[in-house]
mmCIF file of C-alpha atoms in Angstrom:
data_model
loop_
_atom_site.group_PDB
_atom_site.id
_atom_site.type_symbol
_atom_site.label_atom_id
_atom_site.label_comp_id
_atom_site.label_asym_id
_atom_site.label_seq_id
_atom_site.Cartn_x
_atom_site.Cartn_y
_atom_site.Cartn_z
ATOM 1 C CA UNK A 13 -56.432 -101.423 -10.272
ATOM 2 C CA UNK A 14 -56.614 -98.918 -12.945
ATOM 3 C CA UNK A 15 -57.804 -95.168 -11.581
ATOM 4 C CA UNK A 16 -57.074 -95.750 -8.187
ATOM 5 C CA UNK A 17 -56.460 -94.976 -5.717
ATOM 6 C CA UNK A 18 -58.055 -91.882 -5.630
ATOM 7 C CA UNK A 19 -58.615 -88.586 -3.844
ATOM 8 C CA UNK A 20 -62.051 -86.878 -3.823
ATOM 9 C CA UNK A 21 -62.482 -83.522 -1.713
ATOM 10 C CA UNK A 22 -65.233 -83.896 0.422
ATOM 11 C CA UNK A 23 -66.559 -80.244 1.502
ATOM 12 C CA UNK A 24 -63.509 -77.901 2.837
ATOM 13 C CA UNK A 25 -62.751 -79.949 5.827
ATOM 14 C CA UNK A 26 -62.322 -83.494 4.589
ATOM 15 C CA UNK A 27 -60.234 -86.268 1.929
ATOM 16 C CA UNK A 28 -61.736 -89.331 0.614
ATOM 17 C CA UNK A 29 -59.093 -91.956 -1.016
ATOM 18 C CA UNK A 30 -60.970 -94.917 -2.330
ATOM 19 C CA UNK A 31 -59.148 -97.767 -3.771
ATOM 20 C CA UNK A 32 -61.472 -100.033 -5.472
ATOM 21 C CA UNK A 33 -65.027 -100.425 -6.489
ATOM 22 C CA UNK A 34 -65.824 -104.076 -4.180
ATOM 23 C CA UNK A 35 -65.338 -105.463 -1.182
ATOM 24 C CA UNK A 36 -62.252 -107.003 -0.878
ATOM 25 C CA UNK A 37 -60.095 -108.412 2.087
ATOM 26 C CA UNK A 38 -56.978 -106.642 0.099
ATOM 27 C CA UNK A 39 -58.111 -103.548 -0.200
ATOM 28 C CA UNK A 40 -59.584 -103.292 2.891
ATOM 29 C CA UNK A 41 -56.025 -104.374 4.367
ATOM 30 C CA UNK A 42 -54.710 -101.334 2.357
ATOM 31 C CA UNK A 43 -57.186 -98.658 3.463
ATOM 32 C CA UNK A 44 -56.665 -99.859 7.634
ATOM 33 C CA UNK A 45 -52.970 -99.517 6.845
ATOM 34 C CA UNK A 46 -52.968 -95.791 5.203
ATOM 35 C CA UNK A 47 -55.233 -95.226 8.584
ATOM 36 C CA UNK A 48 -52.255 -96.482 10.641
ATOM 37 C CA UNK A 49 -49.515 -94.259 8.707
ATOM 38 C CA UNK A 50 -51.965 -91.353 9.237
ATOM 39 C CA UNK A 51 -52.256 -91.790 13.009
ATOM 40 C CA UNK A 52 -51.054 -89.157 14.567
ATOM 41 C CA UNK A 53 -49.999 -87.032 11.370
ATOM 42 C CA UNK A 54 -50.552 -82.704 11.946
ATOM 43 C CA UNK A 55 -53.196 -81.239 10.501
ATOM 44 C CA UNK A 56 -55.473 -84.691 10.897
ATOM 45 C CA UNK A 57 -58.140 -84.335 13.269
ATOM 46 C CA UNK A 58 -60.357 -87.515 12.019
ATOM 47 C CA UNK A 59 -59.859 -90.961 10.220
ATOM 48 C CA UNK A 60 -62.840 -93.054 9.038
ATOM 49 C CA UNK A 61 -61.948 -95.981 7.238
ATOM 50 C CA UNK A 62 -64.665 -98.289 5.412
ATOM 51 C CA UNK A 63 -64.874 -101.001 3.143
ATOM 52 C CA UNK A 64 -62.607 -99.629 0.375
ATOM 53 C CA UNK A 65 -62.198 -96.442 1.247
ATOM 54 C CA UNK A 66 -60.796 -93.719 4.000
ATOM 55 C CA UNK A 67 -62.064 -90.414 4.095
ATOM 56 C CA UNK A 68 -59.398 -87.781 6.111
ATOM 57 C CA UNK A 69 -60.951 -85.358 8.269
ATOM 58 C CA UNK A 70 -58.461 -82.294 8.624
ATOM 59 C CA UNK A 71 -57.679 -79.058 9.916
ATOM 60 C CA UNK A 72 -57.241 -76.655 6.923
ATOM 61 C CA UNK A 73 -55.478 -73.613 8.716
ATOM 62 C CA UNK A 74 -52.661 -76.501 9.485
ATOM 63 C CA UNK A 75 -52.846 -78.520 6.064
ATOM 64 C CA UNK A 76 -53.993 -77.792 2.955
ATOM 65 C CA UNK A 77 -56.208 -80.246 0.992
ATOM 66 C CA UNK A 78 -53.432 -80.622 -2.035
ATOM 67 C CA UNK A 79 -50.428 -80.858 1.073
ATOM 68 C CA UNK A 80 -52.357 -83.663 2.419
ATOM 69 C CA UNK A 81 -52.816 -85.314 -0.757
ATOM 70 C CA UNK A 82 -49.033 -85.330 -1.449
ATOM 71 C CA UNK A 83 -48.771 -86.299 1.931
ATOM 72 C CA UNK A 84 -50.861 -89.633 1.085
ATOM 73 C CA UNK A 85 -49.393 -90.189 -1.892
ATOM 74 C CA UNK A 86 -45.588 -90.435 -0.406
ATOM 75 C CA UNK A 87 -47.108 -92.542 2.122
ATOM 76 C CA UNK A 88 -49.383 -94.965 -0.071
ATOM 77 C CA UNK A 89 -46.019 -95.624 -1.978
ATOM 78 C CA UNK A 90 -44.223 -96.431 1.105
ATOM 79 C CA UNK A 91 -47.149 -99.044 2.855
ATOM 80 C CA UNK A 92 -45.640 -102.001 4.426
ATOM 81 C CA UNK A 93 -46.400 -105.471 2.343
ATOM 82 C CA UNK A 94 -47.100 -107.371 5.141
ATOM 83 C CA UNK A 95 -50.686 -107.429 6.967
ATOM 84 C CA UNK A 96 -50.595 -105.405 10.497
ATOM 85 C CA UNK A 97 -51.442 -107.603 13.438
ATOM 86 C CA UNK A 98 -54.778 -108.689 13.906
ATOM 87 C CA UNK A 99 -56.721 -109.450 16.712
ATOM 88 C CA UNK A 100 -59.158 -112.497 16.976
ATOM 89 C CA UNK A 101 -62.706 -112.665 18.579
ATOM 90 C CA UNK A 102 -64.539 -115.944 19.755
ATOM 91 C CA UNK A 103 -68.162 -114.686 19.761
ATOM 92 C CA UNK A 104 -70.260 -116.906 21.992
ATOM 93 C CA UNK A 105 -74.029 -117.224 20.366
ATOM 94 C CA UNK A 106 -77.460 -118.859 21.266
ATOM 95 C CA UNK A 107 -78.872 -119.689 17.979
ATOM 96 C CA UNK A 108 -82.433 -119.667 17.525
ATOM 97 C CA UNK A 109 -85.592 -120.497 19.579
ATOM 98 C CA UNK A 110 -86.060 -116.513 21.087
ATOM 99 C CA UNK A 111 -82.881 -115.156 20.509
ATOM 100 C CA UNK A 112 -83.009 -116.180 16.495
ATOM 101 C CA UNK A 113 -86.644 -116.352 15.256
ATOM 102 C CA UNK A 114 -85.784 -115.996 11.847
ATOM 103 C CA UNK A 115 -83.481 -118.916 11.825
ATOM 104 C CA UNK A 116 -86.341 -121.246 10.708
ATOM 105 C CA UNK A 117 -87.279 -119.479 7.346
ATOM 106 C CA UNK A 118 -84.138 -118.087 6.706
ATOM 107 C CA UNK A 119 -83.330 -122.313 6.662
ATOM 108 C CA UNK A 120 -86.293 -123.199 4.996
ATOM 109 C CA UNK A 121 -85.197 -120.676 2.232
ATOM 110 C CA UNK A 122 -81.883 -122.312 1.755
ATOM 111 C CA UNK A 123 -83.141 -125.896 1.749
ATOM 112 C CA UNK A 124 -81.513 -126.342 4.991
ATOM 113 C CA UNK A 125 -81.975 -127.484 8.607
ATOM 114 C CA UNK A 126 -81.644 -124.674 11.067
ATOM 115 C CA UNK A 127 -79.127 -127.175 12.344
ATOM 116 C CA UNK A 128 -77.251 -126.875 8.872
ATOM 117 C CA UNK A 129 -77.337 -122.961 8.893
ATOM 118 C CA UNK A 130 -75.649 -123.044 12.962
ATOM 119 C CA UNK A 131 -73.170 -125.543 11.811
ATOM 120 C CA UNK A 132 -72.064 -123.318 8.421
ATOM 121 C CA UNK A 133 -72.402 -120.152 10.440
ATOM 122 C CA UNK A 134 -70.026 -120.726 13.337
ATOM 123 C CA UNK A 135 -67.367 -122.581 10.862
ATOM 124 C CA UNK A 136 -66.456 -119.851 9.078
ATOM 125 C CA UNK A 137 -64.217 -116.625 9.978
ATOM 126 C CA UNK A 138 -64.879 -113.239 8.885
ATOM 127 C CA UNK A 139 -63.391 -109.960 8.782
ATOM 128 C CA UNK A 140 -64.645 -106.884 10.434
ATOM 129 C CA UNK A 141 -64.904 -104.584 7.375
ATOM 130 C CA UNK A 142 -65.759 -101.464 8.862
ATOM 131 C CA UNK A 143 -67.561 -99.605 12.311
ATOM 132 C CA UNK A 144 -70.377 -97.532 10.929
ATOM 133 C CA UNK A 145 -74.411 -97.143 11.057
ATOM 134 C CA UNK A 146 -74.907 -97.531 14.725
ATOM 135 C CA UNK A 147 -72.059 -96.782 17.846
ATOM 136 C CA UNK A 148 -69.846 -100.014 17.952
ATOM 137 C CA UNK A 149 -71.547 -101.808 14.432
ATOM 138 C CA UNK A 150 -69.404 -104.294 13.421
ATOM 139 C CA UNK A 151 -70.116 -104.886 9.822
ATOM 140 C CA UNK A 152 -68.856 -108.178 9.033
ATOM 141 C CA UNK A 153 -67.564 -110.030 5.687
ATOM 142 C CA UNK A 154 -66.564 -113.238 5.198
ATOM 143 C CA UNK A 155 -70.504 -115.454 5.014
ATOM 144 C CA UNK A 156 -70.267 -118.411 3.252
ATOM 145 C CA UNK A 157 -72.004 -117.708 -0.160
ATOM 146 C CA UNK A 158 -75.088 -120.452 0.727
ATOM 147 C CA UNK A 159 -76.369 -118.056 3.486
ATOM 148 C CA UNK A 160 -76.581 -115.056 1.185
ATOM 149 C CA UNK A 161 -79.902 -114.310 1.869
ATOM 150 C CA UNK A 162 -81.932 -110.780 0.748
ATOM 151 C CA UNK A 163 -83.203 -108.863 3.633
ATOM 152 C CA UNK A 164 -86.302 -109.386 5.176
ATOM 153 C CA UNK A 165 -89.437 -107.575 2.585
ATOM 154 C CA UNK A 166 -90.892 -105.995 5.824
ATOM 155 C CA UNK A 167 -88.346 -104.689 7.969
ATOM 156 C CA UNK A 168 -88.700 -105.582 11.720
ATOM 157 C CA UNK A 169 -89.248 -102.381 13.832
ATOM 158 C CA UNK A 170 -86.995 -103.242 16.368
ATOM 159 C CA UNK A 171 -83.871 -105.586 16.836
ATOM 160 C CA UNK A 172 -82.333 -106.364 19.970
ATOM 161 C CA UNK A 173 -78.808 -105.218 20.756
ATOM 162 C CA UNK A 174 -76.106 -108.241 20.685
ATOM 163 C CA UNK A 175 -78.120 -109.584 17.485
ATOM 164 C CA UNK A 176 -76.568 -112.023 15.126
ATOM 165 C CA UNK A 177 -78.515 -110.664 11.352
ATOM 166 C CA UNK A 178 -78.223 -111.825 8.274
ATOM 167 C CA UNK A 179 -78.440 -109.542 5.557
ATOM 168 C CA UNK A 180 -77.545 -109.643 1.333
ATOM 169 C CA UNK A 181 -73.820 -111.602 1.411
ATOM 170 C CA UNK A 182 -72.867 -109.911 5.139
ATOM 171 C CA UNK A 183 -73.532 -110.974 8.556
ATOM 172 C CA UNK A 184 -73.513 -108.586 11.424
ATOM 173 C CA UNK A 185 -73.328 -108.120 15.491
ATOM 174 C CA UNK A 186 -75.650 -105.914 16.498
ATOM 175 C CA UNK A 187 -74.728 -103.095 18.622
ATOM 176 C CA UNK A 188 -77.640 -101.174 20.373
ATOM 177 C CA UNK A 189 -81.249 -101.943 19.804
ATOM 178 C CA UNK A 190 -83.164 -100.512 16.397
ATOM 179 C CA UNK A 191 -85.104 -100.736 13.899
ATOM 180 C CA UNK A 192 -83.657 -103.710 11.331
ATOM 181 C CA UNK A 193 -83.955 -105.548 7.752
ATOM 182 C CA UNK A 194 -81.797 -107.962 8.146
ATOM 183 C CA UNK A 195 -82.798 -111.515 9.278
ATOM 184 C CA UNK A 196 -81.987 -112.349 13.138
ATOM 185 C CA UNK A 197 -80.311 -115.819 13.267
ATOM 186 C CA UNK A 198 -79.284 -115.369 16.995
ATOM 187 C CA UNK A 199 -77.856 -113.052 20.102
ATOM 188 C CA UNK A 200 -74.576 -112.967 21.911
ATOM 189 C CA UNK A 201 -74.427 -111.873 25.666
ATOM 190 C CA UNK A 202 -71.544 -109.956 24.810
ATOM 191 C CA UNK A 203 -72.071 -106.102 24.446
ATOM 192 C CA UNK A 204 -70.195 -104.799 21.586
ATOM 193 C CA UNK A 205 -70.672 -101.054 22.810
ATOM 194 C CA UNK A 206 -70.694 -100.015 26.321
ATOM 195 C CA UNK A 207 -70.736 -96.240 26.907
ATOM 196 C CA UNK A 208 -69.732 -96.666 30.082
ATOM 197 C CA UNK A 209 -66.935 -98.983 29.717
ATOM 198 C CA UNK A 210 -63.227 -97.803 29.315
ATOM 199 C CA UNK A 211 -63.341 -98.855 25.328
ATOM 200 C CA UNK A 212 -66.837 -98.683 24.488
ATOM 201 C CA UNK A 213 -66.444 -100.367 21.289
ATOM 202 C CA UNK A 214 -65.553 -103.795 21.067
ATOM 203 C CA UNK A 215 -64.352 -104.316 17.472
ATOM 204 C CA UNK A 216 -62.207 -102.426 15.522
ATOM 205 C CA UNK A 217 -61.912 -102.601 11.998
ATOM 206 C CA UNK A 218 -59.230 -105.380 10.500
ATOM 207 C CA UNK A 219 -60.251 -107.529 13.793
ATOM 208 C CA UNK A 220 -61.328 -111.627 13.044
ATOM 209 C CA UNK A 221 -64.542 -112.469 14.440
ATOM 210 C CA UNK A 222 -65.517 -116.247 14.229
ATOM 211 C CA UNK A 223 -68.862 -117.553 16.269
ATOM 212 C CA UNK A 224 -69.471 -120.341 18.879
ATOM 213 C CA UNK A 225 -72.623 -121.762 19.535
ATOM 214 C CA UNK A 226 -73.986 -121.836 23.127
ATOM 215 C CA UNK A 227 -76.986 -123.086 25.119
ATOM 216 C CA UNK A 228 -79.535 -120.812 26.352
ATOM 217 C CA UNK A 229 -78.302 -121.811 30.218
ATOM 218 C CA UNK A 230 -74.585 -120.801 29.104
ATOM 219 C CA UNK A 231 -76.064 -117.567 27.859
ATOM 220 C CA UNK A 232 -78.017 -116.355 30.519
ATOM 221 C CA UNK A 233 -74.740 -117.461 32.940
ATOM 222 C CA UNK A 234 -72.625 -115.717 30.221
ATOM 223 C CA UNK A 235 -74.910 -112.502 30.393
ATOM 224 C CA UNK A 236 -74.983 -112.275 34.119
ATOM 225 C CA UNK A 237 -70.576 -112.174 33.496
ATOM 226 C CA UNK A 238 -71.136 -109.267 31.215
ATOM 227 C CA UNK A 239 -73.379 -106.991 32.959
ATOM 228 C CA UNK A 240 -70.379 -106.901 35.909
ATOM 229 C CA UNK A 241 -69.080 -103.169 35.030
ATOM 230 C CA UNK A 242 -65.540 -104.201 35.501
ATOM 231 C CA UNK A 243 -65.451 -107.255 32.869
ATOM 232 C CA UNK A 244 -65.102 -107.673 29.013
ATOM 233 C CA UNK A 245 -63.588 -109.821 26.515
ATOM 234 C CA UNK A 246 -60.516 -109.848 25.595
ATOM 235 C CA UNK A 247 -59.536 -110.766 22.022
ATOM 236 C CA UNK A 248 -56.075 -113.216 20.956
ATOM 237 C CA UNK A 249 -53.791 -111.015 18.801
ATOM 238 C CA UNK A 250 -52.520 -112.695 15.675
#
């Protein structure tokens, strides 16, 4: 893509490298595996990757800001063609009724049944983008293009944590309770962040997350599972 990458100081302390202007599964592949080269390089105290972009959090009295660009470059010419392993999430969800009340209208909206919006939901697979907003949000791409839906016009003050929201041409698990525009189509009983547990946060970027509807019986046995301090899921590695 012409002009890019890119490098873009940010403050003293920090290097964004963008490469691209969309979201893209590609690019995205790209920026997770500059983050892997970079782990563990001297002079880099912090790596954020995003959408299409990382942004390089260093120490300048070990590495300068032009060092570590020259650094990147070497390395962006050297990235391996082949995708890094991926790991793959089954997220169990109770659709609707009080874990979903948006699912009606969001349906309505579309022309479809709330039946119709489960069944496209849960078919498809998408690809955690990027960990941002709140500890352990998964922002997810990947929704097939006849759930796009604009957020909600009033926001609702406060979302559960474990949602399942719809929002613009992303979906999203999620991850503590807050304030929220998207629409709420559902809950898991998993907890994607856990202070307390070993890994607090349950995706990563790069990971596959794909959804499986579940009764409201399986999810209150499901939730019960979860709350045991010494259990989580595990994900398949692909």
């Amino acid at each position: 893509m012409n002009g890019y990458p890119r490098f873009i100081a940010v403050g003293e302390l920090a290097l964004l490298v963008e490469f691209g202007d969309r979201i893209d599964n590609q690019l995205n592949a790209r920026v997770l595996a500059l983050a892997a080269a970079l782990n563990g390089t001297t002079g880099v105290s912090e790596i954020i990757p995003t959408y299409r972009s990382l942004t390089v959090v260093f120490d300048p009295l070990t590495v300068t800001c032009i060092e570590l660009c020259e650094r990147v470059t070497l390395l962006l010419n050297q990235l391996p063609a082949t995708h890094l392993a991926r790991r793959r999430w089954r997220v169990p969800v109770c659709y609707g009724g009080e874990y979903g009340e948006d699912l009606p209208a969001l349906a309505q909206g579309h022309g479809l049944s709330p039946e119709q919006v489960i069944d496209i939901h849960s078919s498809a697979r998408y690809r955690v983008y990027m960990v941002g907003f709140m500890p352990g949000f998964a922002y997810l791409g990947g929704l097939p293009e006849l759930l796009h839906t604009p957020r909600r016009s009033s926001p609702r003050a406060m979302t559960p944590a474990s949602s399942i929201n719809i929002g613009g041409q992303q979906t999203a698990i999620s991850s503590v309770a807050g304030p929220s525009g998207w629409h709420l189509i559902g809950r898991t009983p998993w907890r994607s962040f856990d202070p307390l547990r070993q890994r607090p946060f349950l995706f990563q970027a790069g990971d596959e997350v794909g959804f499986m509807p579940i009764t409201p019986a399986e999810f209150a046995r499901l939730s019960d599972k979860c709350r045991a301090a010494d259990w989580y899921p595990e994900p398949e590695v692909a």
